[in-house]
mmCIF file of C-alpha atoms in Angstrom:
data_model
loop_
_atom_site.group_PDB
_atom_site.id
_atom_site.type_symbol
_atom_site.label_atom_id
_atom_site.label_comp_id
_atom_site.label_asym_id
_atom_site.label_seq_id
_atom_site.Cartn_x
_atom_site.Cartn_y
_atom_site.Cartn_z
ATOM 1 C CA MET A 118 215.348 50.043 157.552
ATOM 2 C CA VAL A 119 216.910 47.103 155.703
ATOM 3 C CA ARG A 120 213.825 46.820 153.540
ATOM 4 C CA PHE A 121 214.238 50.473 152.442
ATOM 5 C CA TRP A 122 217.870 49.885 151.377
ATOM 6 C CA VAL A 123 216.982 46.739 149.458
ATOM 7 C CA ILE A 124 214.216 48.577 147.616
ATOM 8 C CA ALA A 125 216.529 51.554 146.957
ATOM 9 C CA ILE A 126 219.290 49.314 145.559
ATOM 10 C CA VAL A 127 216.821 47.467 143.332
ATOM 11 C CA ALA A 128 215.431 50.811 142.092
ATOM 12 C CA VAL A 129 218.948 52.090 141.301
ATOM 13 C CA VAL A 130 219.837 48.890 139.422
ATOM 14 C CA VAL A 131 216.594 48.978 137.424
ATOM 15 C CA PHE A 132 217.061 52.701 136.614
ATOM 16 C CA THR A 133 220.681 52.093 135.546
ATOM 17 C CA ILE A 134 219.749 49.156 133.320
ATOM 18 C CA TYR A 135 216.912 51.160 131.774
ATOM 19 C CA ALA A 136 219.252 54.105 131.096
ATOM 20 C CA VAL A 137 221.921 51.867 129.511
ATOM 21 C CA VAL A 138 219.394 50.111 127.263
ATOM 22 C CA ASP A 139 217.793 53.428 126.303
ATOM 23 C CA CYS A 140 221.196 54.869 125.440
ATOM 24 C CA ALA A 141 222.193 51.799 123.438
ATOM 25 C CA LEU A 142 218.998 51.813 121.372
ATOM 26 C CA PHE A 143 218.588 55.569 120.993
ATOM 27 C CA ASP A 144 218.863 57.199 117.552
ATOM 28 C CA ARG A 145 222.516 58.099 116.982
ATOM 29 C CA SER A 146 221.712 61.419 115.301
ATOM 30 C CA ARG A 147 219.877 62.685 118.413
ATOM 31 C CA ILE A 148 222.548 61.900 121.030
ATOM 32 C CA ARG A 149 224.079 65.089 122.455
ATOM 33 C CA GLY A 150 227.217 65.832 124.427
ATOM 34 C CA LEU A 151 229.230 62.614 124.298
ATOM 35 C CA PRO A 152 229.389 59.653 121.945
ATOM 36 C CA ARG A 153 227.129 56.715 122.767
ATOM 37 C CA GLY A 154 229.913 54.560 124.249
ATOM 38 C CA TRP A 155 231.006 57.296 126.657
ATOM 39 C CA TRP A 156 227.414 57.840 127.781
ATOM 40 C CA ILE A 157 227.145 54.144 128.641
ATOM 41 C CA VAL A 158 230.412 54.352 130.628
ATOM 42 C CA VAL A 159 229.138 57.417 132.556
ATOM 43 C CA ILE A 160 225.810 55.719 133.300
ATOM 44 C CA LEU A 161 227.551 52.594 134.606
ATOM 45 C CA LEU A 162 230.262 54.363 136.652
ATOM 46 C CA VAL A 163 227.965 56.919 138.274
ATOM 47 C CA PRO A 164 224.661 55.017 138.408
ATOM 48 C CA VAL A 165 222.043 57.538 139.519
ATOM 49 C CA ILE A 166 223.730 60.758 138.424
ATOM 50 C CA GLY A 167 224.944 59.265 135.118
ATOM 51 C CA GLY A 168 221.441 58.049 134.250
ATOM 52 C CA ALA A 169 219.936 61.397 135.192
ATOM 53 C CA LEU A 170 222.513 63.217 133.050
ATOM 54 C CA TRP A 171 221.716 60.912 130.141
ATOM 55 C CA PHE A 172 218.002 61.715 130.305
ATOM 56 C CA VAL A 173 218.532 65.472 130.809
ATOM 57 C CA VAL A 174 221.567 66.237 128.626
ATOM 58 C CA GLY A 175 222.432 63.306 126.379
ATOM 59 C CA ARG A 176 219.029 62.378 125.119
ATOM 60 C CA GLY A 177 218.296 64.983 122.462
ATOM 61 C CA ARG A 178 214.789 66.129 121.814
ATOM 62 C CA PRO A 179 213.041 65.118 118.619
ATOM 63 C CA LEU A 180 213.443 67.572 115.775
ATOM 64 C CA LYS A 181 210.420 69.740 115.107
ATOM 65 C CA PHE A 182 208.286 69.520 112.005
ATOM 66 C CA GLY A 183 207.896 72.497 109.759
ATOM 67 C CA ARG A 184 210.254 75.157 108.441
ATOM 68 C CA GLY A 185 212.843 75.081 111.191
ATOM 69 C CA GLY A 186 213.227 71.344 111.484
ATOM 70 C CA GLY A 187 214.513 69.036 108.824
ATOM 71 C CA ARG A 188 212.816 65.993 110.271
ATOM 72 C CA ARG A 189 210.762 63.904 107.891
ATOM 73 C CA SER A 190 207.917 61.654 108.812
ATOM 74 C CA ASN A 191 208.675 57.952 108.907
ATOM 75 C CA ALA A 192 205.206 57.036 107.718
ATOM 76 C CA PRO A 193 205.493 55.437 104.268
ATOM 77 C CA ASP A 194 202.359 57.084 102.920
ATOM 78 C CA ASP A 195 203.920 60.502 103.615
ATOM 79 C CA ASP A 196 207.114 59.716 101.706
ATOM 80 C CA PRO A 197 206.854 60.957 98.091
ATOM 81 C CA GLU A 198 209.620 58.580 96.960
ATOM 82 C CA PHE A 199 207.733 55.604 98.411
ATOM 83 C CA LEU A 200 204.490 56.696 96.723
ATOM 84 C CA ARG A 201 206.288 57.149 93.380
ATOM 85 C CA ARG A 202 207.773 53.637 93.618
ATOM 86 C CA LEU A 203 204.339 52.287 94.511
ATOM 87 C CA ARG A 204 202.824 53.848 91.368
ATOM 88 C CA GLU A 205 205.678 52.521 89.219
ATOM 89 C CA ASP A 206 205.241 49.040 90.662
ATOM 90 C CA ALA A 207 201.506 49.148 89.981
ATOM 91 C CA ALA A 208 202.113 50.283 86.380
ATOM 92 C CA HIS A 209 204.733 47.566 85.945
ATOM 93 C CA GLU A 210 202.344 44.900 87.248
ATOM 94 C CA GLU A 211 199.647 46.162 84.881
ATOM 95 C CA ARG A 212 202.035 45.946 81.886
ATOM 96 C CA ILE A 213 202.994 42.405 82.868
ATOM 97 C CA ARG A 214 199.329 41.419 83.210
ATOM 98 C CA LYS A 215 198.522 42.833 79.737
ATOM 99 C CA LEU A 216 201.501 41.099 78.141
ATOM 100 C CA GLU A 217 200.549 37.788 79.741
ATOM 101 C CA GLN A 218 196.995 38.214 78.467
ATOM 102 C CA GLU A 219 198.228 38.967 74.937
ATOM 103 C CA LEU A 220 200.528 35.962 75.086
ATOM 104 C CA ALA A 221 197.647 33.736 76.199
ATOM 105 C CA GLU A 222 195.526 35.041 73.299
ATOM 106 C CA LEU A 223 198.339 34.378 70.828
ATOM 107 C CA ASP A 224 198.817 30.873 72.210
ATOM 108 C CA SER A 225 195.132 30.064 71.874
ATOM 109 C CA ASP A 226 195.027 31.387 68.269
ATOM 110 C CA ALA A 227 198.224 29.673 67.100
ATOM 111 C CA PRO A 228 198.089 26.152 65.654
ATOM 112 C CA ASP A 229 199.768 23.315 67.498
ATOM 113 C CA THR A 230 203.425 23.953 66.783
ATOM 114 C CA ARG A 231 206.016 21.538 67.946
ATOM 115 C CA GLU A 232 209.736 21.710 68.016
ATOM 116 C CA HIS A 233 209.811 19.645 64.805
ATOM 117 C CA PRO A 234 206.543 20.176 62.970
ATOM 118 C CA ASP A 235 207.405 17.490 60.407
ATOM 119 C CA ASP A 236 207.317 14.910 63.235
ATOM 120 C CA ALA A 237 203.529 15.218 63.372
ATOM 121 C CA LEU A 238 201.551 12.261 62.061
ATOM 122 C CA GLY A 239 198.503 12.556 59.916
ATOM 123 C CA THR A 240 195.107 11.023 60.705
ATOM 124 C CA ASP A 241 196.111 7.788 58.970
ATOM 125 C CA GLY A 242 199.195 7.420 61.180
ATOM 126 C CA ARG A 243 201.572 8.363 58.393
ATOM 127 C CA ARG A 244 203.670 11.458 58.168
ATOM 128 C CA PRO A 245 202.376 14.151 55.815
ATOM 129 C CA ASP A 246 205.583 14.250 53.764
ATOM 130 C CA GLY A 247 205.438 10.502 53.132
ATOM 131 C CA ASN A 248 208.690 9.959 55.005
ATOM 132 C CA ASP A 249 207.974 7.337 57.661
ATOM 133 C CA ASN A 250 211.596 7.240 58.761
ATOM 134 C CA PRO A 251 212.712 10.721 59.781
ATOM 135 C CA GLY A 252 216.313 9.509 60.003
ATOM 136 C CA GLU A 253 216.547 8.994 56.242
ATOM 137 C CA PRO A 254 215.680 11.784 53.844
ATOM 138 C CA GLY A 255 212.922 10.683 51.534
ATOM 139 C CA GLY A 256 212.872 7.228 53.066
ATOM 140 C CA SER A 257 209.733 5.248 53.681
ATOM 141 C CA GLY A 258 210.818 3.952 57.046
ATOM 142 C CA ARG A 259 211.044 0.414 55.725
ATOM 143 C CA PRO A 260 214.383 -1.357 55.752
ATOM 144 C CA ASN A 261 216.075 -1.401 52.371
ATOM 145 C CA ALA A 262 216.298 -4.917 50.916
#
């Protein structure tokens, strides 16, 4: 007989814990009767009856699809807003790809431009403007003597 009571007490504790966790994680918009906190208090104070009441009364049924119910599917591919954002993102990525391609084409066509194009040296190692000393305008780069 002791074994029966031990099993019964363990079953009640497991059922109570399951009911409390279910209540705590249940969707707030579907809870009926009492607020969530009060349901947890009822489940804990009256273990078997409180848990049974939670599953029968407090746990609201899912809303029906169709005309009568306002429930929407949670699947992303059924959400028109999600699909619209997906199309916009794809179009945005395509625009970025085209602009990057055009930029790469422009870069390959453009001559070698530097920050200071007059700093470039010719094939003989001299500057094209004849100014070997960029610090002095018109200077040859040689010290004045």
